[in-house]
Amino acid sequence: MASTPIATVLESTLTRSRKKLILASIKSNALMAWAFANNRVEFEDGGHEITNPLTLGRNPNITSFEYYDEQPVAQTSEFDTVTYNWARVAGSVVISDQEEDENQGAAQIFKLMKAKIDVLEESIKEKFSEYLYASGAGTDPQGLGLLIPDDPTTGSVGNINRANETQWRTSAYDFNGNLDSTNIEEAFDDILMDLTLKGDKPDVILTGRNLFRHYRTAVRDKVVINLSESNSGKKMMDLGFAGVKHQNIPMLYDEDCPVNKAFFVNSKFLRLHILKHVNMKVKELVAPWTIDAHGRRIVWQGQWCLWKSFRTHAVLINS
């Protein structure tokens, strides 16, 4: 073992652990798990940004007529381009020369490696979960605080200002603490009615602790569909997320979701994009060193992207 450089062991261990670290990111929060379980992840080959045409207007040249009536041919401007920048997340594993000297021998070295990989795995779960419910400040990945905000009339998403474009606004329902087990089912029904548009509607509901408890109390003596009674629901339970179904829509409890919030998401129009060759890629640390140590870095590059807003997603607030 002494003849094998510690850097080689570190590289080999991280490379073998790559799938485990990808799984850690998948299990970090309910929405990411849902995206992978339901093929809502787009793996991109490249590009310095993510773009897509966005429908903001309607075609005005549709009208009834008879015989020789003139037809409208007004210039149309139905589309704008929504643009997202990538978010790049890295985690470094460093082993000092002193740690190496104190852990000589194959058993000790691999015990040290396992401990460091376990810490890295838990850190990835915590950080990705933190990102999901935040606003995507600075270089962080965009979270639901930005994409489905409490106030959808302000701010910009994808370089489009929501103050100017009503079609680019999600929905928000503030119950000011008045939601409980006696009215939560009706509230969910009304929200889903509002968000059903030409057959499209949310396909997953993320709930915080207090709202999930209200819902469980409301349906305790009723017949409910358990999450395990569908293929996608069983996948979610296998990934560690509990829940039931409301109107046949999976409602997932996420311990990191704000306790008095629920997010209604149509994952057809809110997708995770990942640069496929930078999905927990292992890199050697090449920056100038001022310490005696060996290091490797795990790098992930992706972004949560919103592709439709109006009557598509919503946040419920009960605080």
JSON list of N, CA, C and O in Angstrom, two decimals, residues 140-183:
[
{"chain": "A", "resi": 140, "resn": "ASP", "atom": "N", "xyz": [-25.53, 30.70, -7.08]},
{"chain": "A", "resi": 140, "resn": "ASP", "atom": "CA", "xyz": [-26.26, 29.50, -6.68]},
{"chain": "A", "resi": 140, "resn": "ASP", "atom": "C", "xyz": [-27.26, 29.07, -7.75]},
{"chain": "A", "resi": 140, "resn": "ASP", "atom": "O", "xyz": [-27.76, 29.92, -8.51]},
{"chain": "A", "resi": 141, "resn": "PRO", "atom": "N", "xyz": [-27.59, 27.78, -7.81]},
{"chain": "A", "resi": 141, "resn": "PRO", "atom": "CA", "xyz": [-28.68, 27.35, -8.70]},
{"chain": "A", "resi": 141, "resn": "PRO", "atom": "C", "xyz": [-29.99, 28.04, -8.32]},
{"chain": "A", "resi": 141, "resn": "PRO", "atom": "O", "xyz": [-30.22, 28.35, -7.15]},
{"chain": "A", "resi": 142, "resn": "GLN", "atom": "N", "xyz": [-30.83, 28.27, -9.31]},
{"chain": "A", "resi": 142, "resn": "GLN", "atom": "CA", "xyz": [-32.12, 28.90, -9.05]},
{"chain": "A", "resi": 142, "resn": "GLN", "atom": "C", "xyz": [-33.01, 27.96, -8.23]},
{"chain": "A", "resi": 142, "resn": "GLN", "atom": "O", "xyz": [-33.08, 26.78, -8.50]},
{"chain": "A", "resi": 143, "resn": "GLY", "atom": "N", "xyz": [-33.69, 28.55, -7.23]},
{"chain": "A", "resi": 143, "resn": "GLY", "atom": "CA", "xyz": [-34.57, 27.76, -6.39]},
{"chain": "A", "resi": 143, "resn": "GLY", "atom": "C", "xyz": [-36.01, 28.21, -6.52]},
{"chain": "A", "resi": 143, "resn": "GLY", "atom": "O", "xyz": [-36.34, 29.15, -7.25]},
{"chain": "A", "resi": 144, "resn": "LEU", "atom": "N", "xyz": [-36.88, 27.54, -5.77]},
{"chain": "A", "resi": 144, "resn": "LEU", "atom": "CA", "xyz": [-38.31, 27.84, -5.85]},
{"chain": "A", "resi": 144, "resn": "LEU", "atom": "C", "xyz": [-38.64, 29.22, -5.30]},
{"chain": "A", "resi": 144, "resn": "LEU", "atom": "O", "xyz": [-39.67, 29.80, -5.64]},
{"chain": "A", "resi": 145, "resn": "GLY", "atom": "N", "xyz": [-37.78, 29.77, -4.43]},
{"chain": "A", "resi": 145, "resn": "GLY", "atom": "CA", "xyz": [-37.99, 31.12, -3.94]},
{"chain": "A", "resi": 145, "resn": "GLY", "atom": "C", "xyz": [-37.96, 32.15, -5.05]},
{"chain": "A", "resi": 145, "resn": "GLY", "atom": "O", "xyz": [-38.59, 33.21, -4.94]},
{"chain": "A", "resi": 146, "resn": "LEU", "atom": "N", "xyz": [-37.24, 31.83, -6.13]},
{"chain": "A", "resi": 146, "resn": "LEU", "atom": "CA", "xyz": [-37.20, 32.71, -7.31]},
{"chain": "A", "resi": 146, "resn": "LEU", "atom": "C", "xyz": [-38.20, 32.27, -8.37]},
{"chain": "A", "resi": 146, "resn": "LEU", "atom": "O", "xyz": [-38.93, 33.09, -8.93]},
{"chain": "A", "resi": 147, "resn": "LEU", "atom": "N", "xyz": [-38.27, 30.98, -8.63]},
{"chain": "A", "resi": 147, "resn": "LEU", "atom": "CA", "xyz": [-39.08, 30.47, -9.74]},
{"chain": "A", "resi": 147, "resn": "LEU", "atom": "C", "xyz": [-40.58, 30.51, -9.43]},
{"chain": "A", "resi": 147, "resn": "LEU", "atom": "O", "xyz": [-41.39, 30.77, -10.31]},
{"chain": "A", "resi": 148, "resn": "ILE", "atom": "N", "xyz": [-40.95, 30.21, -8.17]},
{"chain": "A", "resi": 148, "resn": "ILE", "atom": "CA", "xyz": [-42.36, 30.26, -7.75]},
{"chain": "A", "resi": 148, "resn": "ILE", "atom": "C", "xyz": [-42.41, 31.11, -6.48]},
{"chain": "A", "resi": 148, "resn": "ILE", "atom": "O", "xyz": [-42.59, 30.59, -5.37]},
{"chain": "A", "resi": 149, "resn": "PRO", "atom": "N", "xyz": [-42.26, 32.43, -6.60]},
{"chain": "A", "resi": 149, "resn": "PRO", "atom": "CA", "xyz": [-42.07, 33.29, -5.43]},
{"chain": "A", "resi": 149, "resn": "PRO", "atom": "C", "xyz": [-43.37, 33.65, -4.72]},
{"chain": "A", "resi": 149, "resn": "PRO", "atom": "O", "xyz": [-44.47, 33.48, -5.26]},
{"chain": "A", "resi": 150, "resn": "ASP", "atom": "N", "xyz": [-43.22, 34.17, -3.51]},
{"chain": "A", "resi": 150, "resn": "ASP", "atom": "CA", "xyz": [-44.39, 34.64, -2.75]},
{"chain": "A", "resi": 150, "resn": "ASP", "atom": "C", "xyz": [-45.07, 35.81, -3.45]},
{"chain": "A", "resi": 150, "resn": "ASP", "atom": "O", "xyz": [-46.29, 35.95, -3.38]},
{"chain": "A", "resi": 151, "resn": "ASP", "atom": "N", "xyz": [-44.29, 36.65, -4.11]},
{"chain": "A", "resi": 151, "resn": "ASP", "atom": "CA", "xyz": [-44.83, 37.79, -4.88]},
{"chain": "A", "resi": 151, "resn": "ASP", "atom": "C", "xyz": [-44.41, 37.64, -6.33]},
{"chain": "A", "resi": 151, "resn": "ASP", "atom": "O", "xyz": [-43.30, 38.01, -6.71]},
{"chain": "A", "resi": 152, "resn": "PRO", "atom": "N", "xyz": [-45.26, 37.07, -7.17]},
{"chain": "A", "resi": 152, "resn": "PRO", "atom": "CA", "xyz": [-44.89, 36.80, -8.57]},
{"chain": "A", "resi": 152, "resn": "PRO", "atom": "C", "xyz": [-44.97, 38.00, -9.49]},
{"chain": "A", "resi": 152, "resn": "PRO", "atom": "O", "xyz": [-44.76, 37.87, -10.69]},
{"chain": "A", "resi": 153, "resn": "THR", "atom": "N", "xyz": [-45.28, 39.18, -8.95]},
{"chain": "A", "resi": 153, "resn": "THR", "atom": "CA", "xyz": [-45.41, 40.37, -9.80]},
{"chain": "A", "resi": 153, "resn": "THR", "atom": "C", "xyz": [-44.12, 41.16, -9.88]},
{"chain": "A", "resi": 153, "resn": "THR", "atom": "O", "xyz": [-44.06, 42.19, -10.56]},
{"chain": "A", "resi": 154, "resn": "THR", "atom": "N", "xyz": [-43.09, 40.73, -9.19]},
{"chain": "A", "resi": 154, "resn": "THR", "atom": "CA", "xyz": [-41.83, 41.47, -9.19]},
{"chain": "A", "resi": 154, "resn": "THR", "atom": "C", "xyz": [-40.67, 40.54, -9.57]},
{"chain": "A", "resi": 154, "resn": "THR", "atom": "O", "xyz": [-40.78, 39.32, -9.49]},
{"chain": "A", "resi": 155, "resn": "GLY", "atom": "N", "xyz": [-39.57, 41.15, -9.96]},
{"chain": "A", "resi": 155, "resn": "GLY", "atom": "CA", "xyz": [-38.36, 40.39, -10.25]},
{"chain": "A", "resi": 155, "resn": "GLY", "atom": "C", "xyz": [-38.31, 39.86, -11.66]},
{"chain": "A", "resi": 155, "resn": "GLY", "atom": "O", "xyz": [-39.30, 39.85, -12.39]},
{"chain": "A", "resi": 156, "resn": "SER", "atom": "N", "xyz": [-37.12, 39.40, -12.04]},
{"chain": "A", "resi": 156, "resn": "SER", "atom": "CA", "xyz": [-36.89, 38.84, -13.37]},
{"chain": "A", "resi": 156, "resn": "SER", "atom": "C", "xyz": [-36.47, 37.39, -13.27]},
{"chain": "A", "resi": 156, "resn": "SER", "atom": "O", "xyz": [-35.73, 37.01, -12.36]},
{"chain": "A", "resi": 157, "resn": "VAL", "atom": "N", "xyz": [-36.95, 36.59, -14.20]},
{"chain": "A", "resi": 157, "resn": "VAL", "atom": "CA", "xyz": [-36.56, 35.19, -14.32]},
{"chain": "A", "resi": 157, "resn": "VAL", "atom": "C", "xyz": [-36.23, 34.92, -15.77]},
{"chain": "A", "resi": 157, "resn": "VAL", "atom": "O", "xyz": [-37.02, 35.24, -16.66]},
{"chain": "A", "resi": 158, "resn": "GLY", "atom": "N", "xyz": [-35.07, 34.37, -16.04]},
{"chain": "A", "resi": 158, "resn": "GLY", "atom": "CA", "xyz": [-34.69, 34.11, -17.42]},
{"chain": "A", "resi": 158, "resn": "GLY", "atom": "C", "xyz": [-34.58, 35.36, -18.26]},
{"chain": "A", "resi": 158, "resn": "GLY", "atom": "O", "xyz": [-34.88, 35.35, -19.45]},
{"chain": "A", "resi": 159, "resn": "ASN", "atom": "N", "xyz": [-34.20, 36.47, -17.62]},
{"chain": "A", "resi": 159, "resn": "ASN", "atom": "CA", "xyz": [-34.05, 37.78, -18.28]},
{"chain": "A", "resi": 159, "resn": "ASN", "atom": "C", "xyz": [-35.37, 38.39, -18.71]},
{"chain": "A", "resi": 159, "resn": "ASN", "atom": "O", "xyz": [-35.39, 39.31, -19.53]},
{"chain": "A", "resi": 160, "resn": "ILE", "atom": "N", "xyz": [-36.49, 37.90, -18.18]},
{"chain": "A", "resi": 160, "resn": "ILE", "atom": "CA", "xyz": [-37.80, 38.48, -18.50]},
{"chain": "A", "resi": 160, "resn": "ILE", "atom": "C", "xyz": [-38.39, 39.04, -17.20]},
{"chain": "A", "resi": 160, "resn": "ILE", "atom": "O", "xyz": [-38.45, 38.35, -16.18]},
{"chain": "A", "resi": 161, "resn": "ASN", "atom": "N", "xyz": [-38.82, 40.29, -17.27]},
{"chain": "A", "resi": 161, "resn": "ASN", "atom": "CA", "xyz": [-39.32, 41.00, -16.09]},
{"chain": "A", "resi": 161, "resn": "ASN", "atom": "C", "xyz": [-40.78, 40.64, -15.85]},
{"chain": "A", "resi": 161, "resn": "ASN", "atom": "O", "xyz": [-41.65, 40.90, -16.68]},
{"chain": "A", "resi": 162, "resn": "ARG", "atom": "N", "xyz": [-41.07, 40.08, -14.68]},
{"chain": "A", "resi": 162, "resn": "ARG", "atom": "CA", "xyz": [-42.44, 39.68, -14.37]},
{"chain": "A", "resi": 162, "resn": "ARG", "atom": "C", "xyz": [-43.36, 40.87, -14.12]},
{"chain": "A", "resi": 162, "resn": "ARG", "atom": "O", "xyz": [-44.57, 40.75, -14.22]},
{"chain": "A", "resi": 163, "resn": "ALA", "atom": "N", "xyz": [-42.78, 42.01, -13.78]},
{"chain": "A", "resi": 163, "resn": "ALA", "atom": "CA", "xyz": [-43.61, 43.20, -13.58]},
{"chain": "A", "resi": 163, "resn": "ALA", "atom": "C", "xyz": [-44.27, 43.63, -14.88]},
{"chain": "A", "resi": 163, "resn": "ALA", "atom": "O", "xyz": [-45.37, 44.18, -14.88]},
{"chain": "A", "resi": 164, "resn": "ASN", "atom": "N", "xyz": [-43.63, 43.34, -16.01]},
{"chain": "A", "resi": 164, "resn": "ASN", "atom": "CA", "xyz": [-44.15, 43.75, -17.32]},
{"chain": "A", "resi": 164, "resn": "ASN", "atom": "C", "xyz": [-44.90, 42.65, -18.04]},
{"chain": "A", "resi": 164, "resn": "ASN", "atom": "O", "xyz": [-45.74, 42.94, -18.91]},
{"chain": "A", "resi": 165, "resn": "GLU", "atom": "N", "xyz": [-44.61, 41.41, -17.75]},
{"chain": "A", "resi": 165, "resn": "GLU", "atom": "CA", "xyz": [-45.18, 40.28, -18.50]},
{"chain": "A", "resi": 165, "resn": "GLU", "atom": "C", "xyz": [-46.05, 39.41, -17.59]},
{"chain": "A", "resi": 165, "resn": "GLU", "atom": "O", "xyz": [-45.56, 38.59, -16.83]},
{"chain": "A", "resi": 166, "resn": "THR", "atom": "N", "xyz": [-47.35, 39.59, -17.67]},
{"chain": "A", "resi": 166, "resn": "THR", "atom": "CA", "xyz": [-48.25, 38.81, -16.81]},
{"chain": "A", "resi": 166, "resn": "THR", "atom": "C", "xyz": [-48.21, 37.32, -17.14]},
{"chain": "A", "resi": 166, "resn": "THR", "atom": "O", "xyz": [-48.46, 36.48, -16.26]},
{"chain": "A", "resi": 167, "resn": "GLN", "atom": "N", "xyz": [-47.92, 36.97, -18.39]},
{"chain": "A", "resi": 167, "resn": "GLN", "atom": "CA", "xyz": [-47.85, 35.56, -18.76]},
{"chain": "A", "resi": 167, "resn": "GLN", "atom": "C", "xyz": [-46.67, 34.85, -18.11]},
{"chain": "A", "resi": 167, "resn": "GLN", "atom": "O", "xyz": [-46.59, 33.63, -18.13]},
{"chain": "A", "resi": 168, "resn": "TRP", "atom": "N", "xyz": [-45.74, 35.62, -17.53]},
{"chain": "A", "resi": 168, "resn": "TRP", "atom": "CA", "xyz": [-44.54, 35.05, -16.94]},
{"chain": "A", "resi": 168, "resn": "TRP", "atom": "C", "xyz": [-44.64, 34.98, -15.42]},
{"chain": "A", "resi": 168, "resn": "TRP", "atom": "O", "xyz": [-43.66, 34.78, -14.73]},
{"chain": "A", "resi": 169, "resn": "ARG", "atom": "N", "xyz": [-45.87, 35.18, -14.90]},
{"chain": "A", "resi": 169, "resn": "ARG", "atom": "CA", "xyz": [-46.09, 35.14, -13.46]},
{"chain": "A", "resi": 169, "resn": "ARG", "atom": "C", "xyz": [-46.68, 33.80, -13.03]},
{"chain": "A", "resi": 169, "resn": "ARG", "atom": "O", "xyz": [-47.64, 33.32, -13.64]},
{"chain": "A", "resi": 170, "resn": "THR", "atom": "N", "xyz": [-46.12, 33.24, -11.98]},
{"chain": "A", "resi": 170, "resn": "THR", "atom": "CA", "xyz": [-46.73, 32.08, -11.34]},
{"chain": "A", "resi": 170, "resn": "THR", "atom": "C", "xyz": [-47.84, 32.58, -10.41]},
{"chain": "A", "resi": 170, "resn": "THR", "atom": "O", "xyz": [-48.13, 33.77, -10.36]},
{"chain": "A", "resi": 171, "resn": "SER", "atom": "N", "xyz": [-48.45, 31.68, -9.64]},
{"chain": "A", "resi": 171, "resn": "SER", "atom": "CA", "xyz": [-49.53, 32.07, -8.74]},
{"chain": "A", "resi": 171, "resn": "SER", "atom": "C", "xyz": [-49.09, 31.94, -7.29]},
{"chain": "A", "resi": 171, "resn": "SER", "atom": "O", "xyz": [-48.21, 31.14, -6.96]},
{"chain": "A", "resi": 172, "resn": "ALA", "atom": "N", "xyz": [-49.72, 32.76, -6.43]},
{"chain": "A", "resi": 172, "resn": "ALA", "atom": "CA", "xyz": [-49.43, 32.69, -5.00]},
{"chain": "A", "resi": 172, "resn": "ALA", "atom": "C", "xyz": [-50.74, 32.83, -4.22]},
{"chain": "A", "resi": 172, "resn": "ALA", "atom": "O", "xyz": [-51.57, 33.68, -4.56]},
{"chain": "A", "resi": 173, "resn": "TYR", "atom": "N", "xyz": [-50.90, 32.01, -3.19]},
{"chain": "A", "resi": 173, "resn": "TYR", "atom": "CA", "xyz": [-52.11, 32.03, -2.36]},
{"chain": "A", "resi": 173, "resn": "TYR", "atom": "C", "xyz": [-51.68, 32.14, -0.90]},
{"chain": "A", "resi": 173, "resn": "TYR", "atom": "O", "xyz": [-51.04, 31.23, -0.36]},
{"chain": "A", "resi": 174, "resn": "ASP", "atom": "N", "xyz": [-52.01, 33.26, -0.27]},
{"chain": "A", "resi": 174, "resn": "ASP", "atom": "CA", "xyz": [-51.61, 33.49, 1.12]},
{"chain": "A", "resi": 174, "resn": "ASP", "atom": "C", "xyz": [-52.84, 33.37, 2.02]},
{"chain": "A", "resi": 174, "resn": "ASP", "atom": "O", "xyz": [-53.76, 34.18, 1.96]},
{"chain": "A", "resi": 175, "resn": "PHE", "atom": "N", "xyz": [-52.85, 32.34, 2.87]},
{"chain": "A", "resi": 175, "resn": "PHE", "atom": "CA", "xyz": [-53.98, 32.09, 3.76]},
{"chain": "A", "resi": 175, "resn": "PHE", "atom": "C", "xyz": [-53.78, 32.71, 5.15]},
{"chain": "A", "resi": 175, "resn": "PHE", "atom": "O", "xyz": [-54.64, 32.56, 6.02]},
{"chain": "A", "resi": 176, "resn": "ASN", "atom": "N", "xyz": [-52.65, 33.37, 5.36]},
{"chain": "A", "resi": 176, "resn": "ASN", "atom": "CA", "xyz": [-52.41, 34.12, 6.60]},
{"chain": "A", "resi": 176, "resn": "ASN", "atom": "C", "xyz": [-52.68, 33.30, 7.87]},
{"chain": "A", "resi": 176, "resn": "ASN", "atom": "O", "xyz": [-53.24, 33.79, 8.85]},
{"chain": "A", "resi": 177, "resn": "GLY", "atom": "N", "xyz": [-52.33, 32.03, 7.85]},
{"chain": "A", "resi": 177, "resn": "GLY", "atom": "CA", "xyz": [-52.49, 31.19, 9.02]},
{"chain": "A", "resi": 177, "resn": "GLY", "atom": "C", "xyz": [-53.88, 30.64, 9.24]},
{"chain": "A", "resi": 177, "resn": "GLY", "atom": "O", "xyz": [-54.15, 30.00, 10.26]},
{"chain": "A", "resi": 178, "resn": "ASN", "atom": "N", "xyz": [-54.79, 30.88, 8.30]},
{"chain": "A", "resi": 178, "resn": "ASN", "atom": "CA", "xyz": [-56.19, 30.45, 8.47]},
{"chain": "A", "resi": 178, "resn": "ASN", "atom": "C", "xyz": [-56.47, 29.07, 7.89]},
{"chain": "A", "resi": 178, "resn": "ASN", "atom": "O", "xyz": [-57.61, 28.61, 7.90]},
{"chain": "A", "resi": 179, "resn": "LEU", "atom": "N", "xyz": [-55.44, 28.42, 7.37]},
{"chain": "A", "resi": 179, "resn": "LEU", "atom": "CA", "xyz": [-55.62, 27.08, 6.79]},
{"chain": "A", "resi": 179, "resn": "LEU", "atom": "C", "xyz": [-55.37, 26.04, 7.86]},
{"chain": "A", "resi": 179, "resn": "LEU", "atom": "O", "xyz": [-54.37, 26.09, 8.58]},
{"chain": "A", "resi": 180, "resn": "ASP", "atom": "N", "xyz": [-56.28, 25.08, 7.99]},
{"chain": "A", "resi": 180, "resn": "ASP", "atom": "CA", "xyz": [-56.10, 23.99, 8.94]},
{"chain": "A", "resi": 180, "resn": "ASP", "atom": "C", "xyz": [-56.75, 22.73, 8.39]},
{"chain": "A", "resi": 180, "resn": "ASP", "atom": "O", "xyz": [-57.12, 22.67, 7.20]},
{"chain": "A", "resi": 181, "resn": "SER", "atom": "N", "xyz": [-56.91, 21.72, 9.23]},
{"chain": "A", "resi": 181, "resn": "SER", "atom": "CA", "xyz": [-57.43, 20.43, 8.76]},
{"chain": "A", "resi": 181, "resn": "SER", "atom": "C", "xyz": [-58.88, 20.51, 8.29]},
{"chain": "A", "resi": 181, "resn": "SER", "atom": "O", "xyz": [-59.34, 19.63, 7.56]},
{"chain": "A", "resi": 182, "resn": "THR", "atom": "N", "xyz": [-59.60, 21.56, 8.68]},
{"chain": "A", "resi": 182, "resn": "THR", "atom": "CA", "xyz": [-61.02, 21.66, 8.30]},
{"chain": "A", "resi": 182, "resn": "THR", "atom": "C", "xyz": [-61.20, 22.20, 6.89]},
{"chain": "A", "resi": 182, "resn": "THR", "atom": "O", "xyz": [-62.27, 22.02, 6.30]},
{"chain": "A", "resi": 183, "resn": "ASN", "atom": "N", "xyz": [-60.20, 22.87, 6.34]},
{"chain": "A", "resi": 183, "resn": "ASN", "atom": "CA", "xyz": [-60.39, 23.50, 5.02]},
{"chain": "A", "resi": 183, "resn": "ASN", "atom": "C", "xyz": [-59.25, 23.27, 4.05]},
{"chain": "A", "resi": 183, "resn": "ASN", "atom": "O", "xyz": [-59.25, 23.80, 2.95]}
]
